[in-house]
Each structure stands twice: as C-alpha cells, then as structure tokens.
PDB file of C-alpha atoms in Angstrom:
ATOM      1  CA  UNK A   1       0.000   0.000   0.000  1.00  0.00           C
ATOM      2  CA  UNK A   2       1.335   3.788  -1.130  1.00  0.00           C
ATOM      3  CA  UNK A   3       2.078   6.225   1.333  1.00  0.00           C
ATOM      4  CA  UNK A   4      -0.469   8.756   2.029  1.00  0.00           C
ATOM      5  CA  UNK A   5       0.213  11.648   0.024  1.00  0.00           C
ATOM      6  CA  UNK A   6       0.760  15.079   1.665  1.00  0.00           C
ATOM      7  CA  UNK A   7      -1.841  18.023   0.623  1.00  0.00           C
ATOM      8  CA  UNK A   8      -0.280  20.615  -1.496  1.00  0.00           C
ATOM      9  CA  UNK A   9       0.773  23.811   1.238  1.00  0.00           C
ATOM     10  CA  UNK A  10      -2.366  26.445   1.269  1.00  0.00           C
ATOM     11  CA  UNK A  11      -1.696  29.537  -0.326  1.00  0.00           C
ATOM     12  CA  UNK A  12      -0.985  32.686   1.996  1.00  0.00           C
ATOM     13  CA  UNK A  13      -4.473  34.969   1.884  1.00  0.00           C
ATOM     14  CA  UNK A  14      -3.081  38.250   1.237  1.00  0.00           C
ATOM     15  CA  UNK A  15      -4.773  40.650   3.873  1.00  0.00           C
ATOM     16  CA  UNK A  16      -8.281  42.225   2.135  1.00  0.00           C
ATOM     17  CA  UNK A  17      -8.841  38.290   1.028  1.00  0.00           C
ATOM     18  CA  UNK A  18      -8.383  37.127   4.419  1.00  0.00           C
ATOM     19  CA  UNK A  19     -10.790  40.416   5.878  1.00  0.00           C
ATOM     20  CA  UNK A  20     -13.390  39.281   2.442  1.00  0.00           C
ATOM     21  CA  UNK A  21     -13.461  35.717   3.763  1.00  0.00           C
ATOM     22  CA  UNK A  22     -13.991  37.012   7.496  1.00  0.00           C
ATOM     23  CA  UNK A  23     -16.765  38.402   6.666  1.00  0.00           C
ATOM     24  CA  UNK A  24     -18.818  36.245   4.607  1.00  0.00           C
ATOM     25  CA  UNK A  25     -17.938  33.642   7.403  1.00  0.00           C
ATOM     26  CA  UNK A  26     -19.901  36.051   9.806  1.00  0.00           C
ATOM     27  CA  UNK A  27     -22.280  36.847   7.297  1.00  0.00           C
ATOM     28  CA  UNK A  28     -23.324  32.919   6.444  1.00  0.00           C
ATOM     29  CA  UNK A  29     -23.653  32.693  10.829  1.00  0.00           C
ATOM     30  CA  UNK A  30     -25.515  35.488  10.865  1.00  0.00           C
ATOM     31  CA  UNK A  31     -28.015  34.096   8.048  1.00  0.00           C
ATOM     32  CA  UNK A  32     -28.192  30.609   9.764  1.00  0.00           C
ATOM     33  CA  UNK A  33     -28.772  32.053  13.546  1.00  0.00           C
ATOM     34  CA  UNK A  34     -32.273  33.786  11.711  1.00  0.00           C
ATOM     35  CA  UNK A  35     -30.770  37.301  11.927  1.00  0.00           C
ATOM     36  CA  UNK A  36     -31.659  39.455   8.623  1.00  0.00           C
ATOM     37  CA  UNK A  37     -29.231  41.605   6.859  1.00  0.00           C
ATOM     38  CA  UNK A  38     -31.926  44.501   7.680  1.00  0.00           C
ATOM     39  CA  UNK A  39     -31.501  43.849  11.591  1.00  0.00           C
ATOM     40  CA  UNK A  40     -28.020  43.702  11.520  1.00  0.00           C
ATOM     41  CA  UNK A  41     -27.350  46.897   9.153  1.00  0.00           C
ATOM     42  CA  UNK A  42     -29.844  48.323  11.901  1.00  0.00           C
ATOM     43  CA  UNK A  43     -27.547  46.697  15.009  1.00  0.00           C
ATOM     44  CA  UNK A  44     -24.407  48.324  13.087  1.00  0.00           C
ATOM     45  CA  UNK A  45     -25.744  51.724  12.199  1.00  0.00           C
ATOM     46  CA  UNK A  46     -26.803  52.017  16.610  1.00  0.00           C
ATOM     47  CA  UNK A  47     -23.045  51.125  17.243  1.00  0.00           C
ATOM     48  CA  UNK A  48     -21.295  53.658  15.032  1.00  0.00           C
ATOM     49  CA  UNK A  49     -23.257  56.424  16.546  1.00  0.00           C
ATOM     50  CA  UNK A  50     -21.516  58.329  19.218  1.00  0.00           C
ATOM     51  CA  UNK A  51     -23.464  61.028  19.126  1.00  0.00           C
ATOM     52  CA  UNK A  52     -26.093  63.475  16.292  1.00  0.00           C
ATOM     53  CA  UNK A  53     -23.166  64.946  14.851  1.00  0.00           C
ATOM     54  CA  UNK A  54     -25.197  65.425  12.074  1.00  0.00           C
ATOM     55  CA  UNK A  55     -24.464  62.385   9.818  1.00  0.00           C
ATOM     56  CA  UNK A  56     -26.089  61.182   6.879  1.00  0.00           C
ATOM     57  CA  UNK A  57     -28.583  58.139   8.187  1.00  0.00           C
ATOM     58  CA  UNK A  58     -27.982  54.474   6.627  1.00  0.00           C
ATOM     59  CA  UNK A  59     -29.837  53.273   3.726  1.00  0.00           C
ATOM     60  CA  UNK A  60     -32.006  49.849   4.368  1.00  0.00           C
ATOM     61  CA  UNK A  61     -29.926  48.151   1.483  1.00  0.00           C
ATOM     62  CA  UNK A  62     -26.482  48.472   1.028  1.00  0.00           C
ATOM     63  CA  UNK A  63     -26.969  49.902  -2.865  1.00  0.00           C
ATOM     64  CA  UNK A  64     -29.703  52.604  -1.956  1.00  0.00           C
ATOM     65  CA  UNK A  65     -28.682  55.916  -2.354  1.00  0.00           C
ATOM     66  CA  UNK A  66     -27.197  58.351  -5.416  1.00  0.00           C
ATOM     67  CA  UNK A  67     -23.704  57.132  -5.191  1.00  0.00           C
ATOM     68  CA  UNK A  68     -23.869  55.952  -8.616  1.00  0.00           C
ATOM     69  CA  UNK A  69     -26.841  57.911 -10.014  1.00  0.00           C
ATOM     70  CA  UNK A  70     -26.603  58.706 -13.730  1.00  0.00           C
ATOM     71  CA  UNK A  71     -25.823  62.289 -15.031  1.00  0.00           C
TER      72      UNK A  71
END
C-alpha cells in the first residue's frame, strides 16, 4: 500500500482576502442564527453612533442611495 500523500501547502491569503473571507464567514452565521441583513445593518448603524453629529442616516440596502446615479 502507497504512502499517504501530503496536501499541497495552502496559499498565503493576502490581507483584504483574508478580511473578504472574514466576513462572509460572519455573514453565512448570521443568516443561519435567523438574523436578517436589515436587523443587523440596523444593530451596526446604533453602534457607530456616538453622538447626532449630524451624519447622513444608513440606507435599508447596502446599494440605496445616489452614489452611482446617472448624469
């Protein structure tokens, strides 16, 4: 019987694929523990507020918006 063979070495993630894979990690938990994307951009939006310093208020999806309204 052959030796077992060794699996090829895993590629280094460089640091924004490592951060990418983070987060749809926590993103695929967050799905299968019921919590909706709504909720949680809700959740997030309460934690980044310090204070009304006047800031623009989050959209309900993350594409809403002008940001890439046509001329």
């Amino acid at each position: 019987m052959p030796p077992p063979k060794k699996p090829a070495p895993q590629a280094k993630l460089s640091a924004m694929d490592q951060m990418i894979a983070d987060c749809v990690r926590k993103a695929k938990a967050r799905k299968r523990s019921g919590q909706t994307d709504k909720e949680w951009r809700a959740k997030y939006a309460a934690s980044l507020k310090g204070g009304d310093d006047g800031a623009a208020p989050m959209s309900e999806t993350p594409f809403a918006g002008d940001a890439f309204k046509k001329k």
